[in-house]
XYZ file of C-alpha atoms in Angstrom:
665
model
C -14.662 80.204 -140.222
C -13.829 83.350 -142.177
C -14.401 81.524 -145.463
C -17.797 80.345 -144.240
C -18.735 83.878 -143.165
C -17.727 85.305 -146.563
C -19.686 82.608 -148.372
C -22.803 83.018 -146.232
C -22.714 86.810 -146.364
C -22.708 86.547 -150.154
C -25.902 84.464 -150.193
C -29.197 86.259 -150.760
C -32.222 86.403 -148.493
C -34.245 84.663 -151.213
C -31.887 81.705 -151.015
C -29.322 81.979 -153.815
C -25.761 83.071 -154.487
C -24.654 85.916 -156.735
C -22.496 85.367 -159.781
C -19.169 85.935 -158.044
C -17.291 87.764 -155.284
C -14.753 90.423 -156.293
C -12.656 93.013 -154.468
C -15.676 95.287 -154.659
C -17.955 92.744 -152.997
C -20.612 90.630 -154.633
C -21.307 90.815 -158.357
C -24.182 89.728 -160.568
C -24.758 89.183 -164.248
C -26.308 92.091 -166.138
C -28.486 92.111 -169.239
C -26.797 94.097 -171.999
C -28.797 94.570 -175.233
C -25.510 95.211 -177.066
C -24.062 91.867 -175.968
C -25.834 88.753 -177.315
C -23.939 86.605 -174.789
C -25.186 88.520 -171.762
C -27.640 86.724 -169.532
C -28.949 86.764 -165.972
C -29.886 84.130 -163.455
C -28.737 82.117 -160.462
C -26.490 79.096 -161.014
C -28.208 76.109 -159.486
C -25.658 74.178 -157.442
C -23.256 76.611 -155.768
C -24.987 77.367 -152.512
C -25.398 73.773 -151.332
C -22.347 71.910 -152.668
C -19.670 74.486 -151.878
C -21.165 75.593 -148.589
C -21.426 72.000 -147.411
C -17.739 71.311 -148.070
C -16.765 74.427 -146.111
C -18.994 73.428 -143.210
C -17.723 69.846 -143.138
C -14.099 70.984 -143.195
C -14.654 73.501 -140.407
C -16.421 70.918 -138.239
C -13.522 68.492 -138.678
C -10.984 71.118 -137.624
C -13.051 72.864 -134.940
C -15.543 70.274 -133.636
C -18.516 71.890 -131.958
C -17.711 75.439 -133.081
C -20.598 75.575 -135.543
C -23.104 74.306 -132.977
C -21.877 76.871 -130.472
C -22.246 79.638 -133.034
C -25.744 78.868 -134.336
C -27.191 81.845 -132.474
C -24.515 84.375 -133.378
C -26.115 87.377 -135.096
C -23.165 88.283 -137.306
C -24.320 87.240 -140.798
C -25.516 89.500 -143.593
C -27.356 88.837 -146.874
C -26.427 89.884 -150.382
C -28.835 92.097 -152.293
C -29.059 91.301 -155.991
C -31.292 93.219 -158.448
C -33.180 90.072 -159.483
C -36.847 89.355 -158.845
C -37.889 85.736 -159.234
C -41.435 85.499 -160.566
C -44.503 84.128 -158.804
C -45.096 80.407 -159.021
C -47.811 80.606 -161.695
C -45.392 82.452 -163.998
C -42.635 79.948 -163.321
C -45.032 77.128 -164.106
C -46.083 78.676 -167.413
C -42.538 79.415 -168.629
C -39.696 78.241 -166.352
C -37.112 79.581 -168.820
C -38.124 83.205 -168.226
C -38.497 83.533 -164.470
C -36.316 86.458 -163.387
C -36.856 90.165 -163.843
C -33.806 92.423 -163.780
C -34.456 95.539 -161.693
C -32.377 98.213 -163.411
C -33.298 100.916 -160.888
C -32.146 98.738 -157.990
C -29.027 97.826 -159.972
C -28.090 101.506 -160.239
C -28.924 102.141 -156.570
C -26.750 99.256 -155.393
C -23.794 100.389 -157.485
C -24.181 103.920 -156.130
C -24.391 102.655 -152.543
C -21.337 100.504 -153.129
C -19.392 103.494 -154.369
C -20.337 105.313 -151.158
C -20.207 102.504 -148.569
C -17.967 99.918 -150.168
C -19.013 96.263 -150.264
C -21.653 96.871 -147.563
C -23.640 98.882 -150.085
C -24.582 95.617 -151.825
C -25.955 93.994 -148.671
C -29.498 93.984 -147.278
C -29.981 96.903 -144.869
C -32.621 97.676 -142.282
C -34.851 100.754 -142.087
C -32.115 102.656 -140.256
C -29.658 102.010 -143.079
C -27.542 99.515 -141.147
C -26.579 96.128 -142.550
C -29.286 93.694 -141.449
C -27.737 90.808 -139.496
C -29.233 87.384 -138.816
C -28.088 84.274 -136.932
C -26.096 81.398 -138.392
C -28.915 78.855 -138.264
C -31.044 81.115 -140.479
C -28.289 81.386 -143.075
C -27.942 77.592 -143.088
C -31.688 77.020 -143.345
C -32.570 79.436 -146.147
C -30.733 77.682 -149.040
C -32.059 74.317 -147.839
C -35.642 75.564 -147.649
C -35.475 77.263 -151.023
C -34.114 74.120 -152.670
C -36.942 72.131 -151.076
C -39.545 74.578 -152.437
C -38.191 73.676 -155.892
C -38.295 69.947 -155.174
C -40.246 67.754 -157.585
C -40.904 64.403 -155.837
C -39.497 61.495 -157.766
C -37.666 63.880 -160.083
C -35.137 66.228 -158.497
C -34.563 69.918 -157.867
C -36.223 72.119 -160.494
C -33.706 74.265 -162.424
C -35.955 77.293 -162.815
C -33.618 80.252 -162.249
C -32.469 80.648 -165.879
C -29.056 79.102 -165.283
C -27.853 75.487 -165.262
C -25.519 73.987 -162.688
C -21.719 73.961 -162.752
C -21.681 72.239 -166.151
C -22.923 75.025 -168.407
C -22.750 72.705 -171.413
C -26.164 71.610 -170.109
C -27.479 75.173 -170.303
C -30.680 74.164 -172.096
C -31.741 72.198 -169.017
C -32.384 75.524 -167.288
C -36.164 75.590 -167.385
C -37.586 72.104 -167.543
C -34.585 70.282 -166.082
C -34.648 68.501 -162.716
C -31.324 67.995 -160.969
C -30.644 64.677 -159.284
C -27.104 65.974 -158.748
C -28.207 68.772 -156.410
C -30.692 66.415 -154.757
C -27.759 64.167 -153.828
C -25.925 67.151 -152.330
C -29.112 68.110 -150.484
C -29.255 64.676 -148.878
C -25.711 65.046 -147.554
C -26.528 68.586 -146.365
C -29.560 67.279 -144.460
C -27.431 64.590 -142.828
C -24.844 67.182 -141.784
C -27.491 69.457 -140.275
C -28.916 66.470 -138.426
C -25.572 65.970 -136.684
C -25.242 69.695 -135.993
C -28.647 70.587 -134.546
C -28.657 68.633 -131.301
C -30.083 69.831 -128.015
C -33.090 71.947 -127.111
C -31.928 75.468 -127.864
C -34.039 78.259 -129.356
C -32.869 80.767 -131.928
C -34.439 83.861 -133.502
C -35.464 83.491 -137.154
C -36.829 86.194 -139.398
C -40.600 85.889 -139.523
C -40.649 85.004 -143.232
C -38.050 82.248 -142.710
C -39.874 80.835 -139.677
C -43.083 80.705 -141.732
C -41.300 79.008 -144.628
C -39.780 76.457 -142.248
C -43.157 75.616 -140.751
C -45.002 75.461 -144.065
C -42.359 73.376 -145.853
C -42.276 70.896 -142.980
C -46.070 70.512 -143.043
C -46.112 69.908 -146.804
C -43.378 67.282 -146.677
C -44.973 65.510 -143.713
C -48.187 65.152 -145.707
C -46.390 64.067 -148.894
C -46.223 60.380 -148.025
C -48.133 57.633 -149.732
C -48.323 56.520 -153.374
C -46.820 59.029 -155.797
C -48.492 59.427 -159.160
C -48.278 62.359 -161.563
C -51.266 64.121 -159.988
C -49.860 63.805 -156.450
C -46.464 64.985 -157.684
C -48.084 68.075 -159.203
C -49.997 68.857 -156.021
C -46.898 68.635 -153.814
C -44.850 70.645 -156.300
C -47.457 73.431 -156.375
C -47.726 73.564 -152.574
C -43.960 73.791 -152.160
C -43.623 76.341 -154.947
C -46.341 78.529 -153.490
C -44.611 78.494 -150.093
C -41.407 79.620 -151.776
C -43.273 82.400 -153.583
C -44.629 83.770 -150.284
C -41.131 83.901 -148.805
C -39.708 85.677 -151.861
C -42.518 88.200 -151.795
C -41.688 89.145 -148.222
C -37.979 89.434 -149.019
C -38.499 91.650 -152.064
C -40.880 93.885 -150.120
C -38.348 94.178 -147.297
C -40.896 92.638 -144.917
C -38.678 90.213 -143.051
C -40.853 90.617 -139.960
C -39.975 90.477 -136.302
C -37.787 87.662 -135.065
C -39.625 84.478 -134.158
C -38.083 82.200 -131.478
C -37.633 78.824 -133.152
C -36.473 75.623 -131.515
C -33.897 73.229 -132.896
C -36.614 70.603 -132.582
C -38.470 72.399 -135.393
C -35.380 72.142 -137.592
C -35.008 68.449 -136.762
C -38.662 67.986 -137.665
C -37.964 69.462 -141.116
C -34.976 67.156 -141.603
C -37.030 64.136 -140.531
C -39.788 65.050 -142.995
C -37.423 65.771 -145.901
C -34.984 62.873 -145.561
C -37.258 59.971 -146.580
C -38.799 61.780 -149.552
C -35.358 62.847 -150.780
C -34.058 59.283 -150.412
C -37.074 57.954 -152.266
C -36.440 60.320 -155.170
C -32.776 59.325 -155.327
C -33.654 55.642 -155.298
C -36.178 56.286 -158.083
C -33.332 57.708 -160.189
C -31.626 54.337 -160.542
C -31.428 53.372 -164.198
C -32.026 49.842 -165.559
C -28.298 49.593 -166.384
C -27.317 50.030 -162.727
C -26.272 53.676 -163.057
C -28.200 56.686 -161.771
C -29.784 59.540 -163.653
C -28.030 62.891 -163.401
C -30.907 65.075 -164.595
C -34.534 64.437 -165.350
C -37.104 66.411 -167.319
C -40.343 67.891 -166.035
C -43.407 68.018 -168.277
C -46.652 69.617 -167.121
C -49.786 68.001 -168.523
C -52.768 69.817 -167.056
C -52.592 69.110 -163.342
C -50.127 66.290 -163.766
C -46.360 66.567 -163.390
C -44.643 63.958 -165.546
C -40.971 63.063 -165.060
C -39.024 61.938 -168.134
C -35.419 60.785 -168.306
C -32.268 61.603 -170.220
C -29.336 59.395 -171.145
C -26.486 58.435 -168.804
C -24.058 61.081 -167.557
C -20.927 60.715 -165.432
C -22.008 63.585 -163.173
C -24.885 61.616 -161.677
C -22.659 58.730 -160.620
C -20.333 61.073 -158.742
C -23.320 62.764 -157.097
C -24.965 59.559 -155.891
C -21.663 58.292 -154.451
C -21.148 61.642 -152.704
C -24.675 61.703 -151.285
C -24.024 58.990 -148.703
C -27.164 57.099 -149.753
C -25.407 53.948 -150.929
C -23.950 51.146 -148.875
C -20.436 49.915 -149.667
C -21.851 47.098 -151.770
C -24.194 49.436 -153.652
C -21.360 51.874 -154.349
C -19.243 49.069 -155.771
C -22.168 47.955 -157.933
C -22.537 51.450 -159.403
C -18.806 51.763 -160.064
C -18.658 48.368 -161.762
C -21.689 49.257 -163.864
C -19.934 52.487 -164.818
C -16.825 50.555 -165.893
C -18.861 48.399 -168.281
C -21.146 51.189 -169.493
C -21.031 53.259 -172.659
C -19.508 56.053 -170.594
C -16.199 54.172 -170.428
C -13.730 55.173 -173.132
C -11.206 52.393 -173.533
C -8.550 54.319 -175.484
C -8.231 56.797 -172.601
C -8.998 54.287 -169.859
C -11.337 56.920 -168.492
C -14.933 58.130 -168.596
C -16.960 60.375 -170.857
C -19.236 63.077 -169.520
C -21.897 61.662 -171.842
C -21.585 58.909 -174.429
C -21.125 59.694 -178.082
C -24.148 59.188 -180.324
C -25.057 59.806 -183.961
C -26.836 63.111 -184.610
C -29.574 63.447 -187.180
C -28.445 65.956 -189.829
C -30.369 69.220 -189.769
C -32.060 68.720 -193.135
C -33.272 65.258 -192.110
C -34.843 66.189 -188.771
C -38.127 67.533 -190.065
C -39.149 64.343 -191.816
C -42.240 62.406 -190.764
C -42.462 58.676 -191.119
C -46.214 58.669 -191.677
C -49.031 60.834 -192.929
C -49.911 63.540 -190.352
C -53.124 63.186 -188.301
C -54.591 66.388 -189.803
C -54.474 67.742 -193.345
C -53.824 71.404 -192.653
C -51.287 73.383 -194.754
C -50.558 75.728 -191.838
C -49.149 72.742 -189.967
C -47.874 70.246 -192.547
C -46.519 70.273 -196.081
C -45.935 67.422 -198.535
C -42.827 67.526 -200.724
C -42.453 66.316 -204.306
C -41.408 62.860 -203.209
C -44.541 62.406 -201.108
C -42.804 62.859 -197.738
C -44.466 64.997 -195.085
C -42.915 67.732 -192.957
C -43.947 70.283 -190.371
C -44.240 73.768 -191.824
C -40.886 75.549 -191.727
C -42.192 78.601 -189.838
C -43.059 76.552 -186.741
C -40.362 77.063 -184.102
C -41.796 75.877 -180.796
C -44.539 73.669 -179.463
C -46.434 76.847 -178.561
C -46.545 77.722 -182.284
C -48.057 74.296 -182.981
C -50.642 74.739 -180.233
C -51.752 78.077 -181.690
C -52.144 76.589 -185.191
C -54.135 73.680 -183.802
C -56.450 76.102 -182.032
C -56.993 78.067 -185.255
C -57.678 74.809 -187.098
C -60.232 73.852 -184.391
C -58.669 70.405 -184.110
C -60.315 67.864 -181.846
C -58.590 66.976 -178.560
C -57.472 63.624 -179.977
C -55.955 65.265 -183.042
C -54.278 67.922 -180.913
C -52.710 65.264 -178.710
C -51.528 63.277 -181.743
C -49.953 66.317 -183.443
C -48.219 67.508 -180.275
C -46.847 64.014 -179.655
C -45.615 63.905 -183.261
C -43.857 67.243 -182.763
C -42.168 65.996 -179.588
C -40.964 62.731 -181.095
C -39.765 64.419 -184.300
C -37.675 67.163 -182.706
C -37.257 66.051 -179.074
C -36.837 69.679 -178.017
C -37.579 68.711 -174.419
C -34.502 66.484 -174.400
C -32.131 69.136 -175.738
C -29.500 69.778 -173.083
C -27.392 72.428 -174.819
C -23.979 72.116 -176.412
C -23.426 68.892 -174.447
C -25.755 67.190 -176.932
C -24.423 68.788 -180.125
C -20.691 69.547 -179.691
C -17.849 67.054 -179.967
C -15.322 69.088 -177.975
C -15.276 70.943 -174.655
C -17.879 69.201 -172.466
C -19.403 67.617 -175.550
C -20.350 64.213 -176.893
C -17.652 61.569 -176.707
C -15.379 63.912 -174.778
C -13.499 63.057 -171.596
C -13.862 65.973 -169.184
C -10.931 65.700 -166.816
C -12.435 67.768 -164.018
C -15.326 65.331 -163.597
C -12.982 62.338 -163.715
C -10.969 63.957 -160.931
C -14.238 64.389 -159.012
C -14.928 60.697 -159.562
C -11.472 59.828 -158.213
C -12.090 61.889 -155.090
C -15.535 60.462 -154.403
C -14.271 56.869 -154.799
C -11.589 57.737 -152.268
C -14.222 59.154 -149.895
C -16.281 55.975 -150.298
C -13.202 53.925 -149.449
C -12.507 56.068 -146.370
C -16.090 55.749 -145.093
C -16.309 52.013 -145.678
C -16.118 49.715 -142.689
C -16.051 46.338 -144.429
C -12.548 45.031 -145.219
C -13.564 43.187 -148.394
C -15.432 46.226 -149.702
C -12.431 48.423 -148.870
C -10.195 46.192 -150.983
C -12.632 46.365 -153.904
C -12.932 50.150 -153.629
C -9.137 50.471 -153.463
C -8.828 48.494 -156.690
C -11.495 50.660 -158.348
C -9.687 53.764 -157.112
C -6.483 52.577 -158.768
C -8.354 51.912 -161.975
C -9.809 55.440 -162.071
C -6.448 56.963 -161.147
C -4.679 55.061 -163.930
C -6.913 56.847 -166.436
C -5.795 60.333 -165.443
C -3.189 62.196 -167.471
C -0.261 61.978 -165.078
C -0.464 58.171 -165.258
C -0.279 58.153 -169.069
C 2.402 58.428 -171.705
C 2.490 61.600 -173.800
C 1.327 59.547 -176.765
C -1.764 58.280 -174.943
C -2.595 61.621 -173.322
C -1.781 63.729 -176.356
C 0.054 66.257 -174.192
C 2.668 66.532 -171.462
C 1.222 64.145 -168.838
C 1.581 66.312 -165.736
C -0.051 69.372 -167.313
C -3.737 69.882 -166.507
C -6.131 70.020 -169.449
C -9.833 70.595 -169.727
C -10.949 67.779 -172.005
C -10.004 65.148 -174.548
C -12.420 64.802 -177.484
C -12.653 61.573 -179.423
C -10.800 62.884 -182.472
C -7.676 64.442 -180.902
C -5.525 64.611 -177.768
C -5.961 66.653 -174.600
C -7.233 70.179 -175.213
C -7.403 73.534 -173.371
C -4.415 73.616 -170.989
C -4.749 75.607 -167.790
C -5.326 75.415 -164.056
C -8.640 73.652 -164.380
C -10.836 72.373 -161.571
C -9.174 69.004 -162.106
C -6.137 70.296 -160.202
C -8.125 70.967 -157.027
C -9.579 67.464 -156.830
C -6.248 65.808 -157.585
C -4.515 67.759 -154.818
C -7.227 66.662 -152.392
C -7.099 63.063 -153.571
C -3.315 62.981 -153.247
C -3.570 64.082 -149.624
C -6.112 61.306 -149.203
C -3.751 58.755 -150.697
C -1.148 59.897 -148.189
C -3.742 59.284 -145.489
C -3.766 62.862 -144.200
C -7.108 63.458 -142.560
C -8.591 65.586 -139.801
C -11.028 64.004 -137.345
C -12.418 65.868 -134.331
C -9.621 68.421 -134.450
C -6.869 65.804 -134.618
C -4.491 65.330 -137.517
C -4.345 61.660 -138.406
C -2.294 59.594 -140.831
C -3.938 56.508 -142.308
C -2.489 55.979 -145.798
C -4.472 52.958 -146.911
C -4.179 53.853 -150.607
C -0.397 54.110 -150.894
C 1.650 51.567 -152.828
C 4.981 50.077 -151.854
C 6.529 51.440 -155.045
C 6.124 54.985 -153.721
C 8.624 54.315 -150.911
C 12.250 54.908 -151.814
C 14.516 51.894 -151.857
C 17.566 54.064 -151.199
C 18.486 56.728 -148.682
C 17.882 60.256 -149.941
C 17.338 63.826 -148.746
C 14.207 65.959 -148.597
C 14.085 69.759 -148.834
C 11.201 72.100 -148.026
C 10.371 75.611 -146.822
C 9.313 75.763 -143.185
C 6.697 78.095 -141.649
C 9.213 80.942 -141.501
C 10.050 80.567 -145.183
C 13.499 79.149 -144.474
C 14.798 76.232 -146.507
C 15.183 73.029 -144.488
C 16.701 69.705 -145.414
C 16.599 66.308 -143.753
C 18.033 62.932 -144.604
C 15.622 60.114 -145.408
C 16.485 56.484 -144.738
C 15.690 53.740 -147.208
C 12.066 52.622 -147.221
C 10.641 56.067 -146.594
C 8.468 58.720 -148.206
C 8.277 62.450 -147.360
C 5.898 65.334 -148.009
C 4.693 68.455 -146.206
C 1.476 69.360 -144.434
C 0.997 73.042 -143.514
C 4.740 73.482 -144.204
C 5.627 70.767 -141.712
C 7.696 67.924 -143.142
C 6.157 64.480 -142.754
C 8.034 61.240 -143.315
C 6.466 57.814 -143.605
C 8.772 54.946 -142.815
C 7.811 51.286 -142.953
C 7.399 49.861 -139.486
C 5.710 47.241 -137.372
C 3.318 49.237 -135.198
C 1.429 52.516 -135.527
C 3.283 55.319 -133.780
C 4.397 58.898 -134.248
C 7.650 60.371 -133.024
C 7.453 64.115 -132.464
C 10.839 65.798 -132.180
C 10.967 68.945 -130.050
C 13.374 71.823 -130.541
C 15.445 70.734 -127.569
C 16.035 67.387 -129.235
C 13.730 65.361 -127.027
C 11.497 62.825 -128.769
C 7.818 62.496 -127.884
C 6.326 59.178 -128.921
C 2.609 59.139 -129.680
C 0.995 55.723 -129.916
C -1.454 55.164 -132.756
C -1.990 57.234 -135.855
C -3.337 60.543 -134.495
C -1.576 63.630 -133.186
C -2.861 65.189 -129.951
C -5.204 68.187 -130.364
C -2.597 70.744 -129.241
C 0.052 69.532 -131.685
C -2.557 69.306 -134.441
C -3.733 72.862 -133.809
C -0.160 74.161 -133.865
C 0.378 72.597 -137.278
C -2.956 73.823 -138.700
C -2.333 77.363 -137.513
C 1.294 77.314 -138.677
C 2.312 78.471 -135.248
C 6.008 78.416 -134.586
C 6.962 76.609 -132.521
C 5.837 73.889 -134.909
C 8.151 73.341 -137.802
C 10.006 70.333 -139.039
C 13.655 69.527 -139.339
C 15.874 66.873 -138.028
C 14.960 63.242 -138.445
C 13.499 60.648 -138.315
C 10.132 59.180 -137.313
C 8.495 55.777 -137.463
C 4.925 54.704 -138.061
C 3.411 51.402 -138.991
C 2.556 48.636 -141.366
C -0.236 46.280 -140.421
C 1.402 43.320 -142.070
C -1.811 42.369 -143.828
C -1.785 41.944 -147.597
C -4.539 42.763 -150.075
C -5.377 40.079 -152.650
C -5.283 42.800 -155.322
C -1.925 44.053 -154.158
C 0.271 45.120 -157.041
C 3.502 43.124 -157.454
C 6.116 44.136 -154.904
C 3.808 46.544 -153.100
C 2.591 46.734 -149.545
C -0.955 46.135 -148.433
C -3.475 48.940 -148.512
C -6.594 47.349 -147.083
C -4.660 46.624 -143.914
C -4.046 50.265 -143.106
C -0.463 51.083 -144.058
C 1.117 53.930 -142.126
C 4.570 55.424 -142.261
C 6.429 57.813 -139.986
C 6.348 61.467 -139.008
C 9.245 63.853 -138.399
C 8.537 67.176 -136.699
C 10.052 69.448 -134.109
C 8.921 72.421 -132.057
C 11.219 75.396 -131.988
């Protein structure tokens, strides 16, 4: 709960997150004319994806606590010296949408020096930190994302920054994120489970208005979707977002408005089908899903164009919860046979390699231009035609066409020729030009670890036994491509060391504690079957292999909750690890059970695969009396065998469980 409070208190009243949190509180990026690398903006994905994982984890450990706390007025808002432009400005140039308020920047730093971290938070007229209720803090990022929703396209990346993958930095502007849309769907589903009952809660006036207006727009957004309808909905949503931002920047949050949970459920009901429709529309002909789309404004029409395949979109659609078991398997099998698969690494590229047109060959036309104007086109000595070298952007071309008084047909033909020649709209950033880092033909290990984790989540959610077996086999296949499953020769580095990426022309590069480590720790706990459901610690290791169980007796050492070294003897056919510094042993058995050893030596037998809530809480909170020593415990094997079972290994689709050894002091 403390992590959630810190995260929410760092989110802004206009619906975004600052750059980072430091010991001095929140921090933001600053424009520095002496630093060509300086930039400002809000990263697009943080507030939904990370917040959602915190909320889901908290609900699993403390079921009902979030619902009980929806009306608690204990949450603040970060104040960042950014001003997002009005919607008309965003529409005209979505790559220059934020103004940096230097005066406010200085004031916030001065207040922070005087008040500490509170000096960077929104304060009321009396100078006190302005507090709002939990439901408001959960609604604001959702509403703001929806005001940037382009039906059939995704979430508009119009805050000058890309998402987590900054190799796609050129998408900031005209890019539409299907990735964040997938996270938004899961967020909506989570809120739907949370907001039950008939309670009322106070919302700031500007937020209550935004909730009402966004709901009305989405409820009226049904029916056939063409480019004109898409533009109309996009403008209505964007204008609603502009009104909310204006109130926030003016400090006019308004009096609290009592708002029912029914109104929040009405928003979720209106948003869910249109979000699902947009995700379904992102399916590619090859069976994969788009990760990002492109927005092009043509008068009062909003046109959605597509980019090539990316691994990120497949992870996002699997995470969204949209797909059935069979659909998830179809996507994963399409991924395995796609150009994203890199056979030499038995793993997946962020984006497929492709030939790049050399710089000196790009500005070459394959036909005579539609207008003979030397300010636009030049003919070389060989008779080939080129755009004039001083033209940099499509806006330059538009100005020259206006000066040349070209007819509408000629203007359209020249602009189309410019787009097809240079494809500036499709430029994603270094991801489309580099061959290292997160570049072309490069395996990015963090995203492959994300893929591993989301396949595991799909397997856990699945109810169909046949689908579970297929997903388990796919999980193994993804896992076999990760570094720790490779030889040093194949990986190009020490296999257990984490690396950032592996380009096509050399081994693993950039060692360090990358994001890959986080996902692999989580996925390993999942393989061991450690899960929390409704406050109970459960053990359902359906992804373990028989080879991981020792054939011989051995010993296991660990540090208990007091920091003391403990050792226990393991029998043959067992496996041991720790959870919250409590030693756990799985031992092959015939029925699911847990033996809990108390400090006095008595054994408590728990039928099934879940610990009681009190024992679970003691382990989570690292309370002594819970620690582990002594031995041993038994759990279960279902006796069922998977058809894809590896030689000599136990079944996984049948729900293998082991044994648990714990005592209370």
